[in-house]
mmCIF file of the C-alpha atoms, coordinates in Angstrom:
data_MODEL
# 
_entry.id   MODEL 
# 
loop_
_atom_site.group_PDB 
_atom_site.id 
_atom_site.type_symbol 
_atom_site.label_atom_id 
_atom_site.label_alt_id 
_atom_site.label_comp_id 
_atom_site.label_asym_id 
_atom_site.label_entity_id 
_atom_site.label_seq_id 
_atom_site.pdbx_PDB_ins_code 
_atom_site.Cartn_x 
_atom_site.Cartn_y 
_atom_site.Cartn_z 
_atom_site.occupancy 
_atom_site.B_iso_or_equiv 
_atom_site.pdbx_formal_charge 
_atom_site.auth_seq_id 
_atom_site.auth_comp_id 
_atom_site.auth_asym_id 
_atom_site.auth_atom_id 
_atom_site.pdbx_PDB_model_num 
ATOM 1   C CA . LEU A 1 1   ? 103.888 121.188 122.988 1.00 0.00 ? 1   LEU A CA 1 
ATOM 2   C CA . ARG A 1 2   ? 105.424 121.687 126.415 1.00 0.00 ? 2   ARG A CA 1 
ATOM 3   C CA . GLU A 1 3   ? 101.896 121.019 127.671 1.00 0.00 ? 3   GLU A CA 1 
ATOM 4   C CA . SER A 1 4   ? 101.556 117.739 125.793 1.00 0.00 ? 4   SER A CA 1 
ATOM 5   C CA . PRO A 1 5   ? 100.099 114.978 127.996 1.00 0.00 ? 5   PRO A CA 1 
ATOM 6   C CA . LEU A 1 6   ? 102.377 112.419 126.334 1.00 0.00 ? 6   LEU A CA 1 
ATOM 7   C CA . GLU A 1 7   ? 105.085 112.482 129.004 1.00 0.00 ? 7   GLU A CA 1 
ATOM 8   C CA . GLY A 1 8   ? 106.207 110.367 131.969 1.00 0.00 ? 8   GLY A CA 1 
ATOM 9   C CA . TRP A 1 9   ? 103.723 107.673 132.975 1.00 0.00 ? 9   TRP A CA 1 
ATOM 10  C CA . ALA A 1 10  ? 101.559 108.448 129.943 1.00 0.00 ? 10  ALA A CA 1 
ATOM 11  C CA . ALA A 1 11  ? 104.483 107.576 127.650 1.00 0.00 ? 11  ALA A CA 1 
ATOM 12  C CA . VAL A 1 12  ? 104.885 104.258 129.513 1.00 0.00 ? 12  VAL A CA 1 
ATOM 13  C CA . GLN A 1 13  ? 101.168 103.544 129.077 1.00 0.00 ? 13  GLN A CA 1 
ATOM 14  C CA . LYS A 1 14  ? 101.370 104.262 125.369 1.00 0.00 ? 14  LYS A CA 1 
ATOM 15  C CA . ARG A 1 15  ? 104.398 101.986 124.948 1.00 0.00 ? 15  ARG A CA 1 
ATOM 16  C CA . CYS A 1 16  ? 102.692 99.125  126.807 1.00 0.00 ? 16  CYS A CA 1 
ATOM 17  C CA . PHE A 1 17  ? 99.562  99.613  124.704 1.00 0.00 ? 17  PHE A CA 1 
ATOM 18  C CA . ASP A 1 18  ? 101.661 99.558  121.518 1.00 0.00 ? 18  ASP A CA 1 
ATOM 19  C CA . LEU A 1 19  ? 103.471 96.377  122.521 1.00 0.00 ? 19  LEU A CA 1 
ATOM 20  C CA . LEU A 1 20  ? 100.286 94.556  123.495 1.00 0.00 ? 20  LEU A CA 1 
ATOM 21  C CA . VAL A 1 21  ? 98.245  95.492  120.418 1.00 0.00 ? 21  VAL A CA 1 
ATOM 22  C CA . ALA A 1 22  ? 101.110 95.211  117.904 1.00 0.00 ? 22  ALA A CA 1 
ATOM 23  C CA . THR A 1 23  ? 102.155 91.776  119.178 1.00 0.00 ? 23  THR A CA 1 
ATOM 24  C CA . ALA A 1 24  ? 98.570  90.494  119.122 1.00 0.00 ? 24  ALA A CA 1 
ATOM 25  C CA . GLY A 1 25  ? 98.047  92.048  115.710 1.00 0.00 ? 25  GLY A CA 1 
ATOM 26  C CA . LEU A 1 26  ? 101.207 90.514  114.271 1.00 0.00 ? 26  LEU A CA 1 
ATOM 27  C CA . VAL A 1 27  ? 100.168 87.072  115.476 1.00 0.00 ? 27  VAL A CA 1 
ATOM 28  C CA . ALA A 1 28  ? 96.642  87.534  114.133 1.00 0.00 ? 28  ALA A CA 1 
ATOM 29  C CA . VAL A 1 29  ? 97.714  88.634  110.646 1.00 0.00 ? 29  VAL A CA 1 
ATOM 30  C CA . SER A 1 30  ? 100.700 86.287  110.307 1.00 0.00 ? 30  SER A CA 1 
ATOM 31  C CA . PRO A 1 31  ? 98.819  83.975  107.878 1.00 0.00 ? 31  PRO A CA 1 
ATOM 32  C CA . LEU A 1 32  ? 97.966  87.030  105.738 1.00 0.00 ? 32  LEU A CA 1 
ATOM 33  C CA . LEU A 1 33  ? 101.593 88.184  105.850 1.00 0.00 ? 33  LEU A CA 1 
ATOM 34  C CA . LEU A 1 34  ? 102.698 84.772  104.615 1.00 0.00 ? 34  LEU A CA 1 
ATOM 35  C CA . VAL A 1 35  ? 100.176 84.813  101.762 1.00 0.00 ? 35  VAL A CA 1 
ATOM 36  C CA . ILE A 1 36  ? 101.182 88.327  100.692 1.00 0.00 ? 36  ILE A CA 1 
ATOM 37  C CA . GLY A 1 37  ? 104.877 87.463  100.857 1.00 0.00 ? 37  GLY A CA 1 
ATOM 38  C CA . LEU A 1 38  ? 104.386 84.369  98.700  1.00 0.00 ? 38  LEU A CA 1 
ATOM 39  C CA . ALA A 1 39  ? 102.251 86.341  96.243  1.00 0.00 ? 39  ALA A CA 1 
ATOM 40  C CA . ILE A 1 40  ? 104.918 89.029  95.862  1.00 0.00 ? 40  ILE A CA 1 
ATOM 41  C CA . ALA A 1 41  ? 107.627 86.418  95.327  1.00 0.00 ? 41  ALA A CA 1 
ATOM 42  C CA . ALA A 1 42  ? 105.517 84.617  92.722  1.00 0.00 ? 42  ALA A CA 1 
ATOM 43  C CA . THR A 1 43  ? 104.404 87.705  90.758  1.00 0.00 ? 43  THR A CA 1 
ATOM 44  C CA . ALA A 1 44  ? 107.205 90.245  91.192  1.00 0.00 ? 44  ALA A CA 1 
ATOM 45  C CA . GLY A 1 45  ? 110.172 88.273  92.496  1.00 0.00 ? 45  GLY A CA 1 
ATOM 46  C CA . ARG A 1 46  ? 112.444 89.323  95.319  1.00 0.00 ? 46  ARG A CA 1 
ATOM 47  C CA . PRO A 1 47  ? 112.909 91.223  97.543  1.00 0.00 ? 47  PRO A CA 1 
ATOM 48  C CA . ILE A 1 48  ? 109.572 90.776  99.291  1.00 0.00 ? 48  ILE A CA 1 
ATOM 49  C CA . LEU A 1 49  ? 110.140 93.551  101.818 1.00 0.00 ? 49  LEU A CA 1 
ATOM 50  C CA . TYR A 1 50  ? 111.134 97.114  101.045 1.00 0.00 ? 50  TYR A CA 1 
ATOM 51  C CA . VAL A 1 51  ? 113.320 98.783  103.673 1.00 0.00 ? 51  VAL A CA 1 
ATOM 52  C CA . GLN A 1 52  ? 113.326 102.579 103.610 1.00 0.00 ? 52  GLN A CA 1 
ATOM 53  C CA . GLU A 1 53  ? 115.017 105.084 105.894 1.00 0.00 ? 53  GLU A CA 1 
ATOM 54  C CA . ARG A 1 54  ? 112.622 107.424 107.732 1.00 0.00 ? 54  ARG A CA 1 
ATOM 55  C CA . LYS A 1 55  ? 112.868 109.969 110.544 1.00 0.00 ? 55  LYS A CA 1 
ATOM 56  C CA . GLY A 1 56  ? 111.002 109.413 113.797 1.00 0.00 ? 56  GLY A CA 1 
ATOM 57  C CA . LEU A 1 57  ? 111.187 110.545 117.420 1.00 0.00 ? 57  LEU A CA 1 
ATOM 58  C CA . ASP A 1 58  ? 113.666 113.432 117.922 1.00 0.00 ? 58  ASP A CA 1 
ATOM 59  C CA . GLY A 1 59  ? 114.556 113.213 114.236 1.00 0.00 ? 59  GLY A CA 1 
ATOM 60  C CA . ARG A 1 60  ? 116.314 109.883 114.673 1.00 0.00 ? 60  ARG A CA 1 
ATOM 61  C CA . ARG A 1 61  ? 116.597 107.729 111.574 1.00 0.00 ? 61  ARG A CA 1 
ATOM 62  C CA . PHE A 1 62  ? 115.251 104.191 111.438 1.00 0.00 ? 62  PHE A CA 1 
ATOM 63  C CA . LYS A 1 63  ? 114.576 101.515 108.843 1.00 0.00 ? 63  LYS A CA 1 
ATOM 64  C CA . MET A 1 64  ? 110.848 101.281 108.104 1.00 0.00 ? 64  MET A CA 1 
ATOM 65  C CA . LEU A 1 65  ? 109.500 98.027  106.674 1.00 0.00 ? 65  LEU A CA 1 
ATOM 66  C CA . LYS A 1 66  ? 106.925 97.695  103.909 1.00 0.00 ? 66  LYS A CA 1 
ATOM 67  C CA . PHE A 1 67  ? 105.892 94.988  101.505 1.00 0.00 ? 67  PHE A CA 1 
ATOM 68  C CA . ARG A 1 68  ? 107.461 95.835  98.160  1.00 0.00 ? 68  ARG A CA 1 
ATOM 69  C CA . SER A 1 69  ? 104.805 97.333  95.896  1.00 0.00 ? 69  SER A CA 1 
ATOM 70  C CA . MET A 1 70  ? 107.010 98.811  93.151  1.00 0.00 ? 70  MET A CA 1 
ATOM 71  C CA . GLU A 1 71  ? 109.523 97.526  90.671  1.00 0.00 ? 71  GLU A CA 1 
ATOM 72  C CA . PRO A 1 72  ? 113.088 97.088  91.980  1.00 0.00 ? 72  PRO A CA 1 
ATOM 73  C CA . ASP A 1 73  ? 115.191 100.265 91.807  1.00 0.00 ? 73  ASP A CA 1 
ATOM 74  C CA . ALA A 1 74  ? 112.043 102.314 91.147  1.00 0.00 ? 74  ALA A CA 1 
ATOM 75  C CA . GLU A 1 75  ? 113.909 105.577 91.841  1.00 0.00 ? 75  GLU A CA 1 
ATOM 76  C CA . ARG A 1 76  ? 117.043 104.767 89.885  1.00 0.00 ? 76  ARG A CA 1 
ATOM 77  C CA . GLU A 1 77  ? 116.256 107.311 87.149  1.00 0.00 ? 77  GLU A CA 1 
ATOM 78  C CA . THR A 1 78  ? 114.262 109.889 89.111  1.00 0.00 ? 78  THR A CA 1 
ATOM 79  C CA . GLY A 1 79  ? 115.912 110.011 92.510  1.00 0.00 ? 79  GLY A CA 1 
ATOM 80  C CA . PRO A 1 80  ? 113.723 110.358 95.632  1.00 0.00 ? 80  PRO A CA 1 
ATOM 81  C CA . ILE A 1 81  ? 110.174 111.356 94.689  1.00 0.00 ? 81  ILE A CA 1 
ATOM 82  C CA . TRP A 1 82  ? 106.754 110.961 96.283  1.00 0.00 ? 82  TRP A CA 1 
ATOM 83  C CA . ALA A 1 83  ? 104.529 108.144 95.062  1.00 0.00 ? 83  ALA A CA 1 
ATOM 84  C CA . LEU A 1 84  ? 102.257 109.328 92.278  1.00 0.00 ? 84  LEU A CA 1 
ATOM 85  C CA . THR A 1 85  ? 98.572  108.687 91.655  1.00 0.00 ? 85  THR A CA 1 
ATOM 86  C CA . GLN A 1 86  ? 98.404  105.616 89.408  1.00 0.00 ? 86  GLN A CA 1 
ATOM 87  C CA . ASP A 1 87  ? 102.177 105.375 89.726  1.00 0.00 ? 87  ASP A CA 1 
ATOM 88  C CA . PRO A 1 88  ? 103.563 103.446 86.719  1.00 0.00 ? 88  PRO A CA 1 
ATOM 89  C CA . ARG A 1 89  ? 106.345 102.036 88.891  1.00 0.00 ? 89  ARG A CA 1 
ATOM 90  C CA . ARG A 1 90  ? 103.892 99.933  90.897  1.00 0.00 ? 90  ARG A CA 1 
ATOM 91  C CA . THR A 1 91  ? 103.511 96.231  90.281  1.00 0.00 ? 91  THR A CA 1 
ATOM 92  C CA . ARG A 1 92  ? 100.035 94.884  89.595  1.00 0.00 ? 92  ARG A CA 1 
ATOM 93  C CA . LEU A 1 93  ? 99.867  93.291  93.041  1.00 0.00 ? 93  LEU A CA 1 
ATOM 94  C CA . GLY A 1 94  ? 101.480 96.384  94.549  1.00 0.00 ? 94  GLY A CA 1 
ATOM 95  C CA . SER A 1 95  ? 98.633  98.588  93.339  1.00 0.00 ? 95  SER A CA 1 
ATOM 96  C CA . TRP A 1 96  ? 96.152  96.405  95.214  1.00 0.00 ? 96  TRP A CA 1 
ATOM 97  C CA . LEU A 1 97  ? 98.321  96.257  98.339  1.00 0.00 ? 97  LEU A CA 1 
ATOM 98  C CA . ARG A 1 98  ? 98.630  100.045 98.426  1.00 0.00 ? 98  ARG A CA 1 
ATOM 99  C CA . ARG A 1 99  ? 94.920  100.513 97.743  1.00 0.00 ? 99  ARG A CA 1 
ATOM 100 C CA . PHE A 1 100 ? 94.104  98.816  101.055 1.00 0.00 ? 100 PHE A CA 1 
ATOM 101 C CA . SER A 1 101 ? 97.353  99.793  102.880 1.00 0.00 ? 101 SER A CA 1 
ATOM 102 C CA . LEU A 1 102 ? 98.334  96.131  103.228 1.00 0.00 ? 102 LEU A CA 1 
ATOM 103 C CA . ASP A 1 103 ? 101.890 97.056  102.293 1.00 0.00 ? 103 ASP A CA 1 
ATOM 104 C CA . GLU A 1 104 ? 102.132 98.786  105.696 1.00 0.00 ? 104 GLU A CA 1 
ATOM 105 C CA . LEU A 1 105 ? 101.497 95.654  107.788 1.00 0.00 ? 105 LEU A CA 1 
ATOM 106 C CA . PRO A 1 106 ? 105.206 94.820  108.349 1.00 0.00 ? 106 PRO A CA 1 
ATOM 107 C CA . GLN A 1 107 ? 105.437 98.067  110.327 1.00 0.00 ? 107 GLN A CA 1 
ATOM 108 C CA . LEU A 1 108 ? 103.895 96.170  113.235 1.00 0.00 ? 108 LEU A CA 1 
ATOM 109 C CA . TRP A 1 109 ? 107.427 94.853  113.692 1.00 0.00 ? 109 TRP A CA 1 
ATOM 110 C CA . ASN A 1 110 ? 108.720 98.446  113.752 1.00 0.00 ? 110 ASN A CA 1 
ATOM 111 C CA . VAL A 1 111 ? 106.254 99.116  116.588 1.00 0.00 ? 111 VAL A CA 1 
ATOM 112 C CA . ILE A 1 112 ? 107.438 96.080  118.563 1.00 0.00 ? 112 ILE A CA 1 
ATOM 113 C CA . ARG A 1 113 ? 111.065 97.151  118.042 1.00 0.00 ? 113 ARG A CA 1 
ATOM 114 C CA . GLY A 1 114 ? 110.234 100.595 119.391 1.00 0.00 ? 114 GLY A CA 1 
ATOM 115 C CA . ASP A 1 115 ? 110.955 102.515 116.189 1.00 0.00 ? 115 ASP A CA 1 
ATOM 116 C CA . MET A 1 116 ? 107.303 103.489 115.763 1.00 0.00 ? 116 MET A CA 1 
ATOM 117 C CA . SER A 1 117 ? 103.970 103.643 117.560 1.00 0.00 ? 117 SER A CA 1 
ATOM 118 C CA . LEU A 1 118 ? 100.620 102.358 116.370 1.00 0.00 ? 118 LEU A CA 1 
ATOM 119 C CA . VAL A 1 119 ? 99.312  105.939 116.275 1.00 0.00 ? 119 VAL A CA 1 
ATOM 120 C CA . GLY A 1 120 ? 101.288 109.087 115.586 1.00 0.00 ? 120 GLY A CA 1 
ATOM 121 C CA . PRO A 1 121 ? 102.471 111.349 112.776 1.00 0.00 ? 121 PRO A CA 1 
ATOM 122 C CA . ARG A 1 122 ? 103.457 109.380 109.706 1.00 0.00 ? 122 ARG A CA 1 
ATOM 123 C CA . PRO A 1 123 ? 107.259 109.254 109.315 1.00 0.00 ? 123 PRO A CA 1 
ATOM 124 C CA . GLU A 1 124 ? 108.888 110.888 106.323 1.00 0.00 ? 124 GLU A CA 1 
ATOM 125 C CA . ARG A 1 125 ? 112.104 110.291 104.432 1.00 0.00 ? 125 ARG A CA 1 
ATOM 126 C CA . PRO A 1 126 ? 115.087 112.432 105.528 1.00 0.00 ? 126 PRO A CA 1 
ATOM 127 C CA . VAL A 1 127 ? 115.397 114.162 102.151 1.00 0.00 ? 127 VAL A CA 1 
ATOM 128 C CA . PHE A 1 128 ? 111.783 115.332 102.334 1.00 0.00 ? 128 PHE A CA 1 
ATOM 129 C CA . VAL A 1 129 ? 112.047 116.308 106.009 1.00 0.00 ? 129 VAL A CA 1 
ATOM 130 C CA . GLU A 1 130 ? 114.816 118.759 105.121 1.00 0.00 ? 130 GLU A CA 1 
ATOM 131 C CA . GLU A 1 131 ? 112.640 120.217 102.365 1.00 0.00 ? 131 GLU A CA 1 
ATOM 132 C CA . PHE A 1 132 ? 109.435 120.466 104.397 1.00 0.00 ? 132 PHE A CA 1 
ATOM 133 C CA . ARG A 1 133 ? 111.069 121.939 107.513 1.00 0.00 ? 133 ARG A CA 1 
ATOM 134 C CA . ARG A 1 134 ? 112.060 124.970 105.433 1.00 0.00 ? 134 ARG A CA 1 
ATOM 135 C CA . GLU A 1 135 ? 108.634 125.378 103.835 1.00 0.00 ? 135 GLU A CA 1 
ATOM 136 C CA . ILE A 1 136 ? 106.137 124.523 106.601 1.00 0.00 ? 136 ILE A CA 1 
ATOM 137 C CA . PRO A 1 137 ? 106.157 126.305 109.986 1.00 0.00 ? 137 PRO A CA 1 
ATOM 138 C CA . GLY A 1 138 ? 106.070 123.859 112.864 1.00 0.00 ? 138 GLY A CA 1 
ATOM 139 C CA . TYR A 1 139 ? 106.864 120.831 110.715 1.00 0.00 ? 139 TYR A CA 1 
ATOM 140 C CA . MET A 1 140 ? 109.601 119.540 113.047 1.00 0.00 ? 140 MET A CA 1 
ATOM 141 C CA . LEU A 1 141 ? 107.196 119.514 116.008 1.00 0.00 ? 141 LEU A CA 1 
ATOM 142 C CA . ARG A 1 142 ? 105.913 116.222 114.561 1.00 0.00 ? 142 ARG A CA 1 
ATOM 143 C CA . HIS A 1 143 ? 109.151 114.625 115.773 1.00 0.00 ? 143 HIS A CA 1 
ATOM 144 C CA . GLN A 1 144 ? 108.327 115.241 119.428 1.00 0.00 ? 144 GLN A CA 1 
ATOM 145 C CA . VAL A 1 145 ? 106.581 111.830 119.501 1.00 0.00 ? 145 VAL A CA 1 
ATOM 146 C CA . LYS A 1 146 ? 107.146 108.487 117.811 1.00 0.00 ? 146 LYS A CA 1 
ATOM 147 C CA . ALA A 1 147 ? 105.948 108.156 114.251 1.00 0.00 ? 147 ALA A CA 1 
ATOM 148 C CA . GLY A 1 148 ? 102.825 106.040 113.748 1.00 0.00 ? 148 GLY A CA 1 
ATOM 149 C CA . ILE A 1 149 ? 101.456 103.444 111.361 1.00 0.00 ? 149 ILE A CA 1 
ATOM 150 C CA . THR A 1 150 ? 98.281  105.514 111.310 1.00 0.00 ? 150 THR A CA 1 
ATOM 151 C CA . GLY A 1 151 ? 97.422  108.914 112.714 1.00 0.00 ? 151 GLY A CA 1 
ATOM 152 C CA . TRP A 1 152 ? 94.881  111.648 113.412 1.00 0.00 ? 152 TRP A CA 1 
ATOM 153 C CA . ALA A 1 153 ? 95.723  113.289 110.083 1.00 0.00 ? 153 ALA A CA 1 
ATOM 154 C CA . GLN A 1 154 ? 95.314  110.071 108.112 1.00 0.00 ? 154 GLN A CA 1 
ATOM 155 C CA . VAL A 1 155 ? 91.860  109.208 109.457 1.00 0.00 ? 155 VAL A CA 1 
ATOM 156 C CA . HIS A 1 156 ? 90.725  112.720 108.511 1.00 0.00 ? 156 HIS A CA 1 
ATOM 157 C CA . GLY A 1 157 ? 91.771  112.200 104.904 1.00 0.00 ? 157 GLY A CA 1 
ATOM 158 C CA . TRP A 1 158 ? 95.157  113.958 104.987 1.00 0.00 ? 158 TRP A CA 1 
ATOM 159 C CA . ARG A 1 159 ? 97.281  111.186 103.514 1.00 0.00 ? 159 ARG A CA 1 
ATOM 160 C CA . GLY A 1 160 ? 99.021  110.659 100.212 1.00 0.00 ? 160 GLY A CA 1 
ATOM 161 C CA . ASN A 1 161 ? 99.195  113.688 97.937  1.00 0.00 ? 161 ASN A CA 1 
ATOM 162 C CA . THR A 1 162 ? 97.195  116.075 100.158 1.00 0.00 ? 162 THR A CA 1 
ATOM 163 C CA . SER A 1 163 ? 97.900  119.320 102.034 1.00 0.00 ? 163 SER A CA 1 
ATOM 164 C CA . LEU A 1 164 ? 101.007 119.078 104.205 1.00 0.00 ? 164 LEU A CA 1 
ATOM 165 C CA . HIS A 1 165 ? 99.897  122.137 106.173 1.00 0.00 ? 165 HIS A CA 1 
ATOM 166 C CA . GLU A 1 166 ? 96.658  120.391 107.168 1.00 0.00 ? 166 GLU A CA 1 
ATOM 167 C CA . ARG A 1 167 ? 98.576  117.241 108.010 1.00 0.00 ? 167 ARG A CA 1 
ATOM 168 C CA . VAL A 1 168 ? 100.937 119.114 110.312 1.00 0.00 ? 168 VAL A CA 1 
ATOM 169 C CA . GLU A 1 169 ? 98.031  120.889 112.034 1.00 0.00 ? 169 GLU A CA 1 
ATOM 170 C CA . HIS A 1 170 ? 96.315  117.549 112.694 1.00 0.00 ? 170 HIS A CA 1 
ATOM 171 C CA . ASP A 1 171 ? 99.563  115.993 113.940 1.00 0.00 ? 171 ASP A CA 1 
ATOM 172 C CA . ILE A 1 172 ? 100.108 118.837 116.398 1.00 0.00 ? 172 ILE A CA 1 
ATOM 173 C CA . TYR A 1 173 ? 96.512  118.539 117.604 1.00 0.00 ? 173 TYR A CA 1 
ATOM 174 C CA . TYR A 1 174 ? 97.129  114.836 118.268 1.00 0.00 ? 174 TYR A CA 1 
ATOM 175 C CA . ILE A 1 175 ? 100.320 115.526 120.237 1.00 0.00 ? 175 ILE A CA 1 
ATOM 176 C CA . GLN A 1 176 ? 98.646  118.196 122.363 1.00 0.00 ? 176 GLN A CA 1 
ATOM 177 C CA . ASN A 1 177 ? 95.528  116.126 123.074 1.00 0.00 ? 177 ASN A CA 1 
ATOM 178 C CA . TRP A 1 178 ? 96.923  112.601 123.340 1.00 0.00 ? 178 TRP A CA 1 
ATOM 179 C CA . SER A 1 179 ? 95.145  109.973 125.415 1.00 0.00 ? 179 SER A CA 1 
ATOM 180 C CA . LEU A 1 180 ? 94.766  106.212 125.158 1.00 0.00 ? 180 LEU A CA 1 
ATOM 181 C CA . TRP A 1 181 ? 91.139  106.859 124.264 1.00 0.00 ? 181 TRP A CA 1 
ATOM 182 C CA . LEU A 1 182 ? 92.285  109.047 121.349 1.00 0.00 ? 182 LEU A CA 1 
ATOM 183 C CA . ASP A 1 183 ? 94.615  106.273 120.171 1.00 0.00 ? 183 ASP A CA 1 
ATOM 184 C CA . LEU A 1 184 ? 91.739  103.783 120.313 1.00 0.00 ? 184 LEU A CA 1 
ATOM 185 C CA . MET A 1 185 ? 89.520  106.190 118.395 1.00 0.00 ? 185 MET A CA 1 
ATOM 186 C CA . VAL A 1 186 ? 92.145  106.599 115.669 1.00 0.00 ? 186 VAL A CA 1 
ATOM 187 C CA . LEU A 1 187 ? 92.626  102.833 115.360 1.00 0.00 ? 187 LEU A CA 1 
ATOM 188 C CA . VAL A 1 188 ? 88.871  102.287 115.025 1.00 0.00 ? 188 VAL A CA 1 
ATOM 189 C CA . LYS A 1 189 ? 88.565  105.085 112.446 1.00 0.00 ? 189 LYS A CA 1 
ATOM 190 C CA . THR A 1 190 ? 91.501  103.651 110.494 1.00 0.00 ? 190 THR A CA 1 
ATOM 191 C CA . VAL A 1 191 ? 89.479  100.623 109.366 1.00 0.00 ? 191 VAL A CA 1 
ATOM 192 C CA . PRO A 1 192 ? 86.841  102.528 107.328 1.00 0.00 ? 192 PRO A CA 1 
ATOM 193 C CA . ALA A 1 193 ? 89.519  104.987 106.145 1.00 0.00 ? 193 ALA A CA 1 
ATOM 194 C CA . VAL A 1 194 ? 91.560  102.095 104.737 1.00 0.00 ? 194 VAL A CA 1 
ATOM 195 C CA . LEU A 1 195 ? 88.525  100.463 103.145 1.00 0.00 ? 195 LEU A CA 1 
ATOM 196 C CA . ARG A 1 196 ? 87.641  103.752 101.403 1.00 0.00 ? 196 ARG A CA 1 
ATOM 197 C CA . GLY A 1 197 ? 91.205  103.983 100.172 1.00 0.00 ? 197 GLY A CA 1 
ATOM 198 C CA . ARG A 1 198 ? 91.040  107.788 100.132 1.00 0.00 ? 198 ARG A CA 1 
ATOM 199 C CA . GLY A 1 199 ? 94.475  109.260 99.568  1.00 0.00 ? 199 GLY A CA 1 
ATOM 200 C CA . ALA A 1 200 ? 96.148  105.866 99.065  1.00 0.00 ? 200 ALA A CA 1 
ATOM 201 C CA . GLU A 1 201 ? 98.954  106.144 96.537  1.00 0.00 ? 201 GLU A CA 1 
# 
């Protein structure tokens, strides 16, 4: 990773690209965000947004935004757990939002704030980071770059309840081979990946 191209001027380019695309994207989807927010309020009540702590660049914690897709206090009885296939805690609208990853759209604001990038390793919750760092060699290398809304691993099908080892390998490949062209490729590939819904939980 010392040979990663994502340093210096390249990091500035990536940040400018993130700001430009995320701002344009947020403006473009703002009517959809409003519709989804109203639909959540009407069918599942408040809160509309779900704020969850994740770890990003250099292991720093940040508050990641999502549209709420589960019942309030979904982990009250279980404690922190991964989302399950056909998770019974999901609301009816939430199942549809997660199927097409629409619950992730508020993370465009995280990108504008600088917490995340459009493309990068998906951020994980601190409790799971501590678990995975002990079990998976190289897991913490993912924190050498900003976390992403989408990533090289996700467009290759390694999302949801899939192999963490494969996910880490793909994330490291992305870090070592970063370019703006690679980011563009991932963003383009994200569209069919989302429509297929493979690995969505």
